[in-house]
Short mmCIF file of C-alpha atoms in Angstrom, two decimals:
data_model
loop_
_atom_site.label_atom_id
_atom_site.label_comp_id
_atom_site.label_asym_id
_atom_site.label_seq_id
_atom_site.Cartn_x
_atom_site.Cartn_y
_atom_site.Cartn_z
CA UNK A 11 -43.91 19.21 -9.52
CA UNK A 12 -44.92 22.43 -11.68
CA UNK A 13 -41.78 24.00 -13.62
CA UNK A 14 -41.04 26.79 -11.42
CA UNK A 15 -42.28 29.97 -13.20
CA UNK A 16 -39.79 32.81 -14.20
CA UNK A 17 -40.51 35.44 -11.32
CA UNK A 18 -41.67 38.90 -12.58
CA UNK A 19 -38.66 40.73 -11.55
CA UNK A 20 -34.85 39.36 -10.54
CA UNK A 21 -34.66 42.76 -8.36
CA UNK A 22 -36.95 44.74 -6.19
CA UNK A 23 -37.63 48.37 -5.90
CA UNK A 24 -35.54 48.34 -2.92
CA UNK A 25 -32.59 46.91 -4.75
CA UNK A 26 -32.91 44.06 -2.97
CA UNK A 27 -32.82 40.25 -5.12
CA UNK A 28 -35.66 37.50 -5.11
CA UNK A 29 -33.84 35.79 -2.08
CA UNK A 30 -33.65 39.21 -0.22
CA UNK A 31 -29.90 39.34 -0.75
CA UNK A 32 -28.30 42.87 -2.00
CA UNK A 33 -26.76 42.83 -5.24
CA UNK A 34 -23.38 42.35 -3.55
CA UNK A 35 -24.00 39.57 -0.99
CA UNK A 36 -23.23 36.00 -0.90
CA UNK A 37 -25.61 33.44 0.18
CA UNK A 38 -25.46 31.80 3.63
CA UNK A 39 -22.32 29.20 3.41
CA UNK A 40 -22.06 26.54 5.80
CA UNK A 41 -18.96 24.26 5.19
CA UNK A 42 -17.72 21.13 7.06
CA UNK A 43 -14.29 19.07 6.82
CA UNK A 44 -13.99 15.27 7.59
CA UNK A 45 -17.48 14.07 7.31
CA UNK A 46 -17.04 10.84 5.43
CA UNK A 47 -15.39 7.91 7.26
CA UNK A 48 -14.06 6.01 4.08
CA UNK A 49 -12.74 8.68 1.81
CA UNK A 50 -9.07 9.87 2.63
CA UNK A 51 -10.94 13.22 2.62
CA UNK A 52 -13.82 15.18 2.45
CA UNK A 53 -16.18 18.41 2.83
CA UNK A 54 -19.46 19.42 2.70
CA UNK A 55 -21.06 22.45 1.50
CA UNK A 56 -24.34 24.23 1.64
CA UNK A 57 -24.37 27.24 -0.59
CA UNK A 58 -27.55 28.84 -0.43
CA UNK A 59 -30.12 25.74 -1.36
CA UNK A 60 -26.98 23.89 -2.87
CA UNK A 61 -26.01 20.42 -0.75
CA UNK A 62 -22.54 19.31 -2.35
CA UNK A 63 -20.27 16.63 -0.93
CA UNK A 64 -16.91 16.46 -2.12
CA UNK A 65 -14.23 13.09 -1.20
CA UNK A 66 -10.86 12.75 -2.18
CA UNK A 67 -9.24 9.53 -2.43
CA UNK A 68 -5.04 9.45 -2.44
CA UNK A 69 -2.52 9.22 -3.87
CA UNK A 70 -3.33 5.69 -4.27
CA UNK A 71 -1.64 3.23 -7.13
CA UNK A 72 -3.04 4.53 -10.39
CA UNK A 73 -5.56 2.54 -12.16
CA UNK A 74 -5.48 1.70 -14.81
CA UNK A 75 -1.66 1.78 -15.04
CA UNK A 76 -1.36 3.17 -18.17
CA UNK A 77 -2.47 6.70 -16.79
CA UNK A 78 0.02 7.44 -14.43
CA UNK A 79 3.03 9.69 -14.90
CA UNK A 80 6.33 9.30 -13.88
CA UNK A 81 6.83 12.88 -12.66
CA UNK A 82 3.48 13.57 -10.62
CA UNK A 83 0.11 12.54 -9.29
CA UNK A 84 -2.46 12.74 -11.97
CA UNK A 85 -6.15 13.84 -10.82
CA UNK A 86 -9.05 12.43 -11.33
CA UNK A 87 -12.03 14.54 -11.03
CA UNK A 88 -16.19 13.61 -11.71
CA UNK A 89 -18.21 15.76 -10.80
CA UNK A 90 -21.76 14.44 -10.79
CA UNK A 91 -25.18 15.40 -9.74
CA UNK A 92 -27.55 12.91 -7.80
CA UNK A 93 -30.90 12.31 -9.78
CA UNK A 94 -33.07 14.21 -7.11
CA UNK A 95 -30.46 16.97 -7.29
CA UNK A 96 -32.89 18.69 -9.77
CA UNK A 97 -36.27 19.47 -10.19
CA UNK A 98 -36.86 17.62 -12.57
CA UNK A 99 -35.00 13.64 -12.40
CA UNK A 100 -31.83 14.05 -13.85
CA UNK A 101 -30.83 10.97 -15.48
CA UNK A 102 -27.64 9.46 -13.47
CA UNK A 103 -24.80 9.00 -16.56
CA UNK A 104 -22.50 11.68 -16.91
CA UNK A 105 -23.77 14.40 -19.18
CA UNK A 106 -22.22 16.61 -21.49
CA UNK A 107 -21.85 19.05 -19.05
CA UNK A 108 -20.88 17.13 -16.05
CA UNK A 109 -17.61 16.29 -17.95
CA UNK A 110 -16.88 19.62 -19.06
CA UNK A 111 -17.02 20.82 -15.57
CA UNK A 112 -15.33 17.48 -13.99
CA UNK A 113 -12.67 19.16 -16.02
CA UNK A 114 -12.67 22.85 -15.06
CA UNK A 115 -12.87 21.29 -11.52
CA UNK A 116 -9.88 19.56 -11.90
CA UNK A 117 -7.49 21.99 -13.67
CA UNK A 118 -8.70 24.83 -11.50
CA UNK A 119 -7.03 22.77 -8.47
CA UNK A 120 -4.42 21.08 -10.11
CA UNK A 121 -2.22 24.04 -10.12
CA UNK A 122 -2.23 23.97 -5.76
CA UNK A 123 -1.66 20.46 -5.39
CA UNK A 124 2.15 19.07 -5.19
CA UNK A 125 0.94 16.43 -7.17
CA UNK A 126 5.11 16.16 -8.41
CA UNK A 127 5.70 14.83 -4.57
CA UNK A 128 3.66 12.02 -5.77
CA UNK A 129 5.10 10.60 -8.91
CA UNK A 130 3.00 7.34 -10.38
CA UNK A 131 -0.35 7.69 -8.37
CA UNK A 132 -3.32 8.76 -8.53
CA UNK A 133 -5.90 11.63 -6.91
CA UNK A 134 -9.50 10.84 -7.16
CA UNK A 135 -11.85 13.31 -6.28
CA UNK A 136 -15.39 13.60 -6.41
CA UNK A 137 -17.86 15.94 -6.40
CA UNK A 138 -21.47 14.64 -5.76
CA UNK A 139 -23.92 17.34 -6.19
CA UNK A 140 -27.23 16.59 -3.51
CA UNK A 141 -29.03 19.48 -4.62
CA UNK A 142 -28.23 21.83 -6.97
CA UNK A 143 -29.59 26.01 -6.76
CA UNK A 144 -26.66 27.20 -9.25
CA UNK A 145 -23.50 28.50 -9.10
CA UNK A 146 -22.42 24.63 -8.01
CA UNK A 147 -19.51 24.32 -10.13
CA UNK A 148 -18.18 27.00 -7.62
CA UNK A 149 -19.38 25.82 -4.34
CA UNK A 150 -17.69 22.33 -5.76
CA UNK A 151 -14.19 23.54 -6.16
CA UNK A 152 -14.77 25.40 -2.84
CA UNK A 153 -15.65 22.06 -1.03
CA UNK A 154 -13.11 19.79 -2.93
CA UNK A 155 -10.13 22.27 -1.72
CA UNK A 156 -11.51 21.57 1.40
CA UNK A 157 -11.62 17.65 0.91
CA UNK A 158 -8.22 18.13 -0.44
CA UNK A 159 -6.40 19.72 2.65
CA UNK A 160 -8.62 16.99 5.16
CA UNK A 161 -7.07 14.46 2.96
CA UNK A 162 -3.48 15.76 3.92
CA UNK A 163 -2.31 16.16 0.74
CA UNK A 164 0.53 18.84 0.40
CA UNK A 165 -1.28 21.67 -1.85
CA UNK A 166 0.48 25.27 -1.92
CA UNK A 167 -2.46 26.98 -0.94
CA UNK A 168 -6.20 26.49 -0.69
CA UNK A 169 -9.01 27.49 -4.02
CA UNK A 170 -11.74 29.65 -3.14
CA UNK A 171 -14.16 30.08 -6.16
CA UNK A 172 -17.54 32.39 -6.43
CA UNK A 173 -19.27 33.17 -9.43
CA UNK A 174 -20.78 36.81 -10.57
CA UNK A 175 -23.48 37.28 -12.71
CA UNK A 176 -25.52 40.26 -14.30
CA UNK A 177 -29.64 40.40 -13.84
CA UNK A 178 -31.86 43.18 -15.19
CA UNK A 179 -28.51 45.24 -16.08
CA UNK A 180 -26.95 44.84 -13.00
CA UNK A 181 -23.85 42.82 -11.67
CA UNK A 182 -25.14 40.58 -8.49
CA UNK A 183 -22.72 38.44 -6.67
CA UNK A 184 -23.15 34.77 -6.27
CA UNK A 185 -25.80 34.27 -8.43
CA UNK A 186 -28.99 31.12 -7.69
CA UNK A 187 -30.54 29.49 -9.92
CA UNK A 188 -33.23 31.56 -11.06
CA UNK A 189 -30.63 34.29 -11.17
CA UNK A 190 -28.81 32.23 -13.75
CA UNK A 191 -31.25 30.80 -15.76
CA UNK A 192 -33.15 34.72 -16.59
CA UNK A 193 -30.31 36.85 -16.25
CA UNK A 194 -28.25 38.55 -18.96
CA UNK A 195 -24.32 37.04 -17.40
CA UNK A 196 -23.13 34.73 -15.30
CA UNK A 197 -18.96 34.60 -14.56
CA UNK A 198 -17.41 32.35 -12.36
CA UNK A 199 -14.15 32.66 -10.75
CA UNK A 200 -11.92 30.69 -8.89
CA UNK A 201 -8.83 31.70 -6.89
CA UNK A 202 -6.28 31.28 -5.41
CA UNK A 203 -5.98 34.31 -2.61
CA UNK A 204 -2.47 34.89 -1.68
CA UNK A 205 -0.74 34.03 -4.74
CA UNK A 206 -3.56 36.10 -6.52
CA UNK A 207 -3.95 33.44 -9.40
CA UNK A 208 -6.96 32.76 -10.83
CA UNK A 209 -7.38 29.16 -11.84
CA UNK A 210 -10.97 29.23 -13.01
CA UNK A 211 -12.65 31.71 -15.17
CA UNK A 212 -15.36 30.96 -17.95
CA UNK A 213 -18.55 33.15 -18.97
CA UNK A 214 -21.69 32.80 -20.33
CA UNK A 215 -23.92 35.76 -21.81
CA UNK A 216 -22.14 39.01 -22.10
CA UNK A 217 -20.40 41.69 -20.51
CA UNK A 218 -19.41 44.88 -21.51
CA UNK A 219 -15.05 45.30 -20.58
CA UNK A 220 -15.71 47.63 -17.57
CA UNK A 221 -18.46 45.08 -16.02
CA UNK A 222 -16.00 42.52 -16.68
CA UNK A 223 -13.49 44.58 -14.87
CA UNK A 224 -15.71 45.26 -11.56
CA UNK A 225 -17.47 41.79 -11.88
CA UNK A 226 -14.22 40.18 -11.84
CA UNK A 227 -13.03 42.45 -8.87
CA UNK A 228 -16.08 41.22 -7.05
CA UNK A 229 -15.57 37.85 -7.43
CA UNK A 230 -12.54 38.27 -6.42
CA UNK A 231 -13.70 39.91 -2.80
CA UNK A 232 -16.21 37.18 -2.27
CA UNK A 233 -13.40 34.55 -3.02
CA UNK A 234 -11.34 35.98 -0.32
CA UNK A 235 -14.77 36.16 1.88
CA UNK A 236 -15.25 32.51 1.05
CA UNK A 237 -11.04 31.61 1.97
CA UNK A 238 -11.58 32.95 5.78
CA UNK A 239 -14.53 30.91 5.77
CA UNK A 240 -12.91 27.90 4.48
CA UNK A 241 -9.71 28.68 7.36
CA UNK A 242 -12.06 28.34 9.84
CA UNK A 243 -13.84 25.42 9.05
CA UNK A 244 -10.45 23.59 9.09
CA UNK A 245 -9.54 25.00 11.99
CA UNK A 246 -12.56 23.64 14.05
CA UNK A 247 -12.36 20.29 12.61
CA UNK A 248 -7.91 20.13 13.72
CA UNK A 249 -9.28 20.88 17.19
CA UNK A 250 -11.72 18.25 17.08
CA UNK A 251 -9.57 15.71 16.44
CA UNK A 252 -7.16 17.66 18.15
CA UNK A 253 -9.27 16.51 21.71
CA UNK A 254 -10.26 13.30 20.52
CA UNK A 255 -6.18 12.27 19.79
CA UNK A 256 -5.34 14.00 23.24
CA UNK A 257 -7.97 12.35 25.14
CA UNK A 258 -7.15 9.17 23.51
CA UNK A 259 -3.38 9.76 24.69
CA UNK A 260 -4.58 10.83 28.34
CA UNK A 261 -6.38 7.55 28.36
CA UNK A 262 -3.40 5.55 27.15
CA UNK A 263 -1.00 6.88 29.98
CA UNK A 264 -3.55 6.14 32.24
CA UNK A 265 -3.65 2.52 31.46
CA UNK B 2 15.28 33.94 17.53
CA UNK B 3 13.61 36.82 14.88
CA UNK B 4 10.24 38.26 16.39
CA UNK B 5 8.94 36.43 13.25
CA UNK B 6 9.93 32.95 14.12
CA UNK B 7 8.11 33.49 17.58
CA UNK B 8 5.30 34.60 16.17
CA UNK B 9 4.82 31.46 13.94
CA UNK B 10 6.07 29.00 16.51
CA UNK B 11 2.64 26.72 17.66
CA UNK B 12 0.48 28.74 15.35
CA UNK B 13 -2.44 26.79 13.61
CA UNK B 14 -1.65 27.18 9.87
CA UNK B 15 -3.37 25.71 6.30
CA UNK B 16 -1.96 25.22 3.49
CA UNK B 17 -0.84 28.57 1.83
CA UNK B 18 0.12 30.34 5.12
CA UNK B 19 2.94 32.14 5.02
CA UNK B 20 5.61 30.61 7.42
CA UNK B 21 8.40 32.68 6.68
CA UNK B 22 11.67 33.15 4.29
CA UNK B 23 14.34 30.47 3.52
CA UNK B 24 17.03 32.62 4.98
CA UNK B 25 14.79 32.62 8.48
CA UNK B 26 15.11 28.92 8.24
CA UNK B 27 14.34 25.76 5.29
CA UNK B 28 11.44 24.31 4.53
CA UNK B 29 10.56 20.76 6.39
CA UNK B 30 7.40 18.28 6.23
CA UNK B 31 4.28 19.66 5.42
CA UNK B 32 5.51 23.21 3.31
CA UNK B 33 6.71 24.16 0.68
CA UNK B 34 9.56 26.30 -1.05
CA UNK B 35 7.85 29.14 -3.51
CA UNK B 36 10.45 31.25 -4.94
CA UNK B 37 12.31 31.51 -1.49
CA UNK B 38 9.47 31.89 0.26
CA UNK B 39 7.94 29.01 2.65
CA UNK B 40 4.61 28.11 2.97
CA UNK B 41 2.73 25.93 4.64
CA UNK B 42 1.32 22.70 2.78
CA UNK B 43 -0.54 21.33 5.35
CA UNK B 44 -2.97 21.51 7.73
CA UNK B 45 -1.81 21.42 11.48
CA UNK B 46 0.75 23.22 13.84
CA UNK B 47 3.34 25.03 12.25
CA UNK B 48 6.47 23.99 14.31
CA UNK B 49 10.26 25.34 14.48
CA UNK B 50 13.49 22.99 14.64
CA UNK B 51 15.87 25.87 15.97
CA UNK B 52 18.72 23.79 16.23
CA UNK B 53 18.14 22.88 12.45
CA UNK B 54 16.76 26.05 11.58
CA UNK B 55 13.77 24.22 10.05
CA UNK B 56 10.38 24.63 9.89
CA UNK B 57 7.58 21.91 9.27
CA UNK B 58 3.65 21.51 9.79
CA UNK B 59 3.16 19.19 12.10
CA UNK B 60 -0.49 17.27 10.97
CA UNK B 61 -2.24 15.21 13.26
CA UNK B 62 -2.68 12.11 10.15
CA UNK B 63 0.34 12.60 9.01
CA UNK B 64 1.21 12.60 5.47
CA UNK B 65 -0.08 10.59 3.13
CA UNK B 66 1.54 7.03 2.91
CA UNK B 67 3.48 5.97 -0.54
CA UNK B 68 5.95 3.59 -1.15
CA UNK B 69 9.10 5.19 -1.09
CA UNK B 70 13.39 3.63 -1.21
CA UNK B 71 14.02 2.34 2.09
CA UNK B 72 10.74 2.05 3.26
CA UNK B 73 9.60 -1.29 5.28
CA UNK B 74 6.77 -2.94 4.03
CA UNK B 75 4.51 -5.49 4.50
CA UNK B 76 2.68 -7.54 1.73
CA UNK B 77 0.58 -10.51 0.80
CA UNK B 78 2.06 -12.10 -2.22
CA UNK B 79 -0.52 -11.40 -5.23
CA UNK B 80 1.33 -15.02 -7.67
CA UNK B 81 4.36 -15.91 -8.52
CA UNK B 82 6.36 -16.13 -11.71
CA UNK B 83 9.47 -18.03 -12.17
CA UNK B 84 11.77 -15.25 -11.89
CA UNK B 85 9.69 -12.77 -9.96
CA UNK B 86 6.83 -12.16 -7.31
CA UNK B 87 3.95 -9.79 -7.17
CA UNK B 88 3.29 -8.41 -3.78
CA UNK B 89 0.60 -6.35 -2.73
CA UNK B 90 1.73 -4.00 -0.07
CA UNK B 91 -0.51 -3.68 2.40
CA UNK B 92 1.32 -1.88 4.98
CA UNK B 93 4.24 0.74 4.14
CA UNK B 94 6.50 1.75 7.72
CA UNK B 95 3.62 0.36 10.14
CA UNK B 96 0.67 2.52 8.04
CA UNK B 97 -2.03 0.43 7.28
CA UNK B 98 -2.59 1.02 3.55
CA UNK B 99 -6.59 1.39 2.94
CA UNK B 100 -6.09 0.29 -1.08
CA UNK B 101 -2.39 -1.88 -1.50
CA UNK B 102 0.01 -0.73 -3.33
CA UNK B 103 1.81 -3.47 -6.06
CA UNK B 104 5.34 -4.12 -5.59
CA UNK B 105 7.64 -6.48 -7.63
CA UNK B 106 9.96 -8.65 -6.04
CA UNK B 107 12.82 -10.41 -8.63
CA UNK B 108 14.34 -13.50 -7.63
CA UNK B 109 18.02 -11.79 -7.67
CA UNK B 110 16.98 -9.38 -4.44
CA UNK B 111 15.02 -12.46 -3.34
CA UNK B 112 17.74 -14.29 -0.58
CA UNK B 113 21.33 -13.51 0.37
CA UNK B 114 22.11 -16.96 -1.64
CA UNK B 115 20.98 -17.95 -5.39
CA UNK B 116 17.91 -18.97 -5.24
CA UNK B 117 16.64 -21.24 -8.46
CA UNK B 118 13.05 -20.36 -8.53
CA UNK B 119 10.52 -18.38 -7.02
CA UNK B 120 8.13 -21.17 -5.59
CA UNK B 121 11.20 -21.85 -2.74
CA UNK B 122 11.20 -17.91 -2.05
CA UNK B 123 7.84 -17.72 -1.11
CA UNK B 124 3.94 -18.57 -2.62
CA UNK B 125 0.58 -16.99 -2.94
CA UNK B 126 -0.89 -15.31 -0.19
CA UNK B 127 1.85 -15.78 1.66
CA UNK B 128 2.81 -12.70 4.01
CA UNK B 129 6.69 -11.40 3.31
CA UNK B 130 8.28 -8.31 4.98
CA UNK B 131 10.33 -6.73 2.70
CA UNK B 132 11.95 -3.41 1.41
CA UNK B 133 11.35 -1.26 -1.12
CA UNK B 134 14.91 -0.40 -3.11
CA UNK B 135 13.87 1.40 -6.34
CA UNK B 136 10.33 3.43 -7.12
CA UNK B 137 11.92 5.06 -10.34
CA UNK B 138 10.44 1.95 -12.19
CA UNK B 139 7.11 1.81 -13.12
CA UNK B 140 5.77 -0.71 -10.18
CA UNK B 141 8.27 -0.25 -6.89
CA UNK B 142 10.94 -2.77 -6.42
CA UNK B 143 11.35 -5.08 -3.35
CA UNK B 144 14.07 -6.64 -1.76
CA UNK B 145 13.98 -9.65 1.25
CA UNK B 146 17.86 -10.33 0.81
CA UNK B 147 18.21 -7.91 4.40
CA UNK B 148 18.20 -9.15 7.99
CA UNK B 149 15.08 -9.66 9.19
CA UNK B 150 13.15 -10.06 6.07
CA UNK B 151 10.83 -12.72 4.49
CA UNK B 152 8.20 -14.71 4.58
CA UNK B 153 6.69 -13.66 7.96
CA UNK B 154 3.66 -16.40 7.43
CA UNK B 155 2.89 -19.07 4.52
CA UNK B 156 0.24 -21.35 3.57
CA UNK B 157 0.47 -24.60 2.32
CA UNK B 158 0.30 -25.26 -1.85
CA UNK B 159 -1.37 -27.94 -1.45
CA UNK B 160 -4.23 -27.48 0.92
CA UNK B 161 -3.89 -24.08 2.14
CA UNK B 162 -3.29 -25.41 5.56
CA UNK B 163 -0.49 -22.83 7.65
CA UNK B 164 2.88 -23.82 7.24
CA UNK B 165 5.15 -24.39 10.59
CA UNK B 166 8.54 -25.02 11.43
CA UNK B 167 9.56 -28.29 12.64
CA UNK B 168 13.63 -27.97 13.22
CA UNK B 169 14.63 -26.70 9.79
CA UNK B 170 11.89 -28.56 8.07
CA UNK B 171 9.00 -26.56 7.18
CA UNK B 172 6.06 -28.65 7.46
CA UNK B 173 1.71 -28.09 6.42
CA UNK B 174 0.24 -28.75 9.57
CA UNK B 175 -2.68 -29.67 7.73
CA UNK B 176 -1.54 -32.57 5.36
CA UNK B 177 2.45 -32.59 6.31
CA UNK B 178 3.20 -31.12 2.69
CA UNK B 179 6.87 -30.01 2.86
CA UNK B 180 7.91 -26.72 1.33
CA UNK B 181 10.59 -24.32 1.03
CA UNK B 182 10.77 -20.57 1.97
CA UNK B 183 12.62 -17.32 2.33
CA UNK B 184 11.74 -16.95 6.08
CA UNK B 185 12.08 -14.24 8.22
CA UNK B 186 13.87 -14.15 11.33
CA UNK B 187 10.63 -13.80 12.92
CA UNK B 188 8.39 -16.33 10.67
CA UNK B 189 4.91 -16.66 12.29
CA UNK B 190 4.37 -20.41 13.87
CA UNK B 191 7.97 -21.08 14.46
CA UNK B 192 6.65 -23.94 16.97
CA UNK B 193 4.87 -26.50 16.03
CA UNK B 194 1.52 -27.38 17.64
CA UNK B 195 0.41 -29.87 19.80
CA UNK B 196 -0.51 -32.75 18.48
CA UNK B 197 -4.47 -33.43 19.28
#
């Protein structure tokens, strides 16, 4: 496959991006809860051409036992991406960068979890990355929140995270991959809405203070955005098991 | 009740939903105390205990299942030292636990009587019931000393064959070993079979 050329321009005459998006838009997001049987829980997210998958095993006996602590659940975190997750195969051992983010994923949700309810265990949680179109570090923490509160483990509130970038001088929400790769900033965010913490925040190119102000204010919209979106995917998947535990009660009386 | 307790009553709710204040009512399963504030933890139905003046989020999984003090257990025991047993706990207050827990059981919370040594309390892969007394150590203490505790099931040493009761005697039905346990009140195969 040809190495995808750098497009002539990141932004239109019309104002309008190379995905047809406006400079303030967020891709499409389609999120599920409670698709894998095995994991305690789990989440899927399509982000624009990302596919992640995020599972959370726990609080399960820590292993080896020399990690846990005796006042709270530590978390495990690896985030990972597939070998077809690229164009080009990405060799399947954990990179430099992999780890760095495993990390940012895990201490941007740390701070939610009631991991002190759960002294001497452990919280793995993955994040497998099927196909990767940028901002996935986001769209991961987005999905493992998700995988978190399937899993049913007490967290004081849910993390929404979006990144915001700059291209050709502008600030553009939500940036892909082309976006990222040719444009001047990129500046994820992740938060956590009510309590109006942000648990996430690195950045790579430049900013001047002000863009920094009203890039970080947009980020901060589209995490809110992204929050709703997450309520209502929960939502849908209670009331599916919601009718599946009723009808299995109905059924039970009957007998 | 306060128009705000109403409103909550019933209402789906994840975690970080704001239920209410601790003077309205406390915090129960499945939220969580900020700064006098109560959220909820949980995904489910937020629910209100007016005679308690609680409120909790009632999940449809439940919470997630630890060993905690006091709660019953089942396990299959993992070997045997002289003084002590490792048990894998394998079900914690009738939840089937996916990946066991490890318990320790010590000869002195073994029986109601002194026991010598471990190999007359029970052997590996035997099943016990048991209790879990202390999880401020590092692996959670067990206890079978109760009523209604013990070996629930046990193989023989010998050949592996199930162990049954015959009168007090508990016999291999295999190869008519004889062996000693802590049994339960309820110990599996407490008739013998039928002779072929």
């Amino acid at each position: 496959m040809p190495e995808p050329k750098q497009p002539e321009k990141l932004i239109d005459e019309k104002g309008l991006r190379i995905d047809g998006r406006r400079l303030d838009q967020l891709r499409p997001i389609k999120l599920e809860v409670g698709i894998l049987d095995k994991a305690d829980g789990s989440a899927y997210i399509e982000q624009g051409k990302n596919k992640i998958l995020a599972a959370v095993y726990g609080p399960r006996e820590a292993h080896p036992k020399h990690i846990a602590l005796p006042e709270r659940a530590v978390i495990r975190c690896r985030y990972h991406m597939a070998p077809f997750s690229v164009d080009e195969r990405k060799s399947p051992a954990p990179s430099r960068r992999e780890m760095e983010l495993s990390k940012v994923i895990r201490e941007s949700l740390e701070p939610v979890v009631l991991t002190e309810l759960y002294p001497r265990t452990m919280i793995d949680l993955f994040v497998e990355i099927l196909q990767s179109d940028g901002g996935s570090r986001c769209a991961g923490i987005t999905a493992a929140s998700l995988a978190l509160a399937d899993a049913g483990i007490p967290m004081r509130e849910i993390v929404a995270a979006c990144a915001v970038g700059k291209i050709e001088g502008k600030l553009a929400l939500d940036l892909s991959d082309a976006e990222d790769k040719y444009g001047e900033a990129d500046l994820p965010v992740a938060l956590v809405p009510n309590s109006s913490m942000i648990t996430l925040l690195q950045m790579d190119g430049s900013l001047t203070p002000s863009e920094f102000e009203r890039g970080l204010g947009m980020a901060v919209e589209a995490c809110k955005a992204i929050h709703s979106m997450q309520r209502e995917a929960l939502k849908k998947k209670y009331h599916e098991i919601k009718e599946v535990v009723e009808e299995k009660e109905e059924s039970e009386v009957i007998a | 009740m306060a128009t705000m307790s109403k409103k909550i009553d019933g209402q789906f709710v994840v975690p970080g939903e704001r239920l209410g204040v601790v003077e309205e009512f406390d915090a129960g399963t499945g939220t969580v105390d900020v700064n006098g504030t109560v959220y909820a933890a949980q995904t489910g139905k937020a629910t209100l205990d007016p005679t308690r003046r609680k409120v909790m989020v009632k999940t449809l999984a439940g919470p997630p299942v630890v060993p905690e003090e006091g709660s019953a257990i089942i396990g299959m025991v993992e070997k045997i030292q002289e003084k002590m047993a490792i048990v894998n706990i394998i079900m914690i207050d009738n939840h089937k636990v996916e990946r066991p827990f490890t318990g320790l059981l010590h000869i002195s919370n073994s029986s109601p009587r002194y026991e010598r040594a471990m190999g007359e309390v029970c052997k590996p892969v035997d099943l016990i019931r048991a209790k879990v007394i202390d999880v401020s150590a590092r692996i959670p203490k067990l206890t079978t000393s109760g009523r209604g505790l013990g070996v629930i099931k046990a193989y023989c040493s010998n050949c592996g064959g199930e162990l049954v009761l015959s009168g007090n005697i508990l016999r291999c039905s295999q190869c008519r070993n004889v062996e000693r346990r802590r049994l339960a009140d309820d110990f599996l195969g407490n008739t013998e079979p039928e002779k072929a």
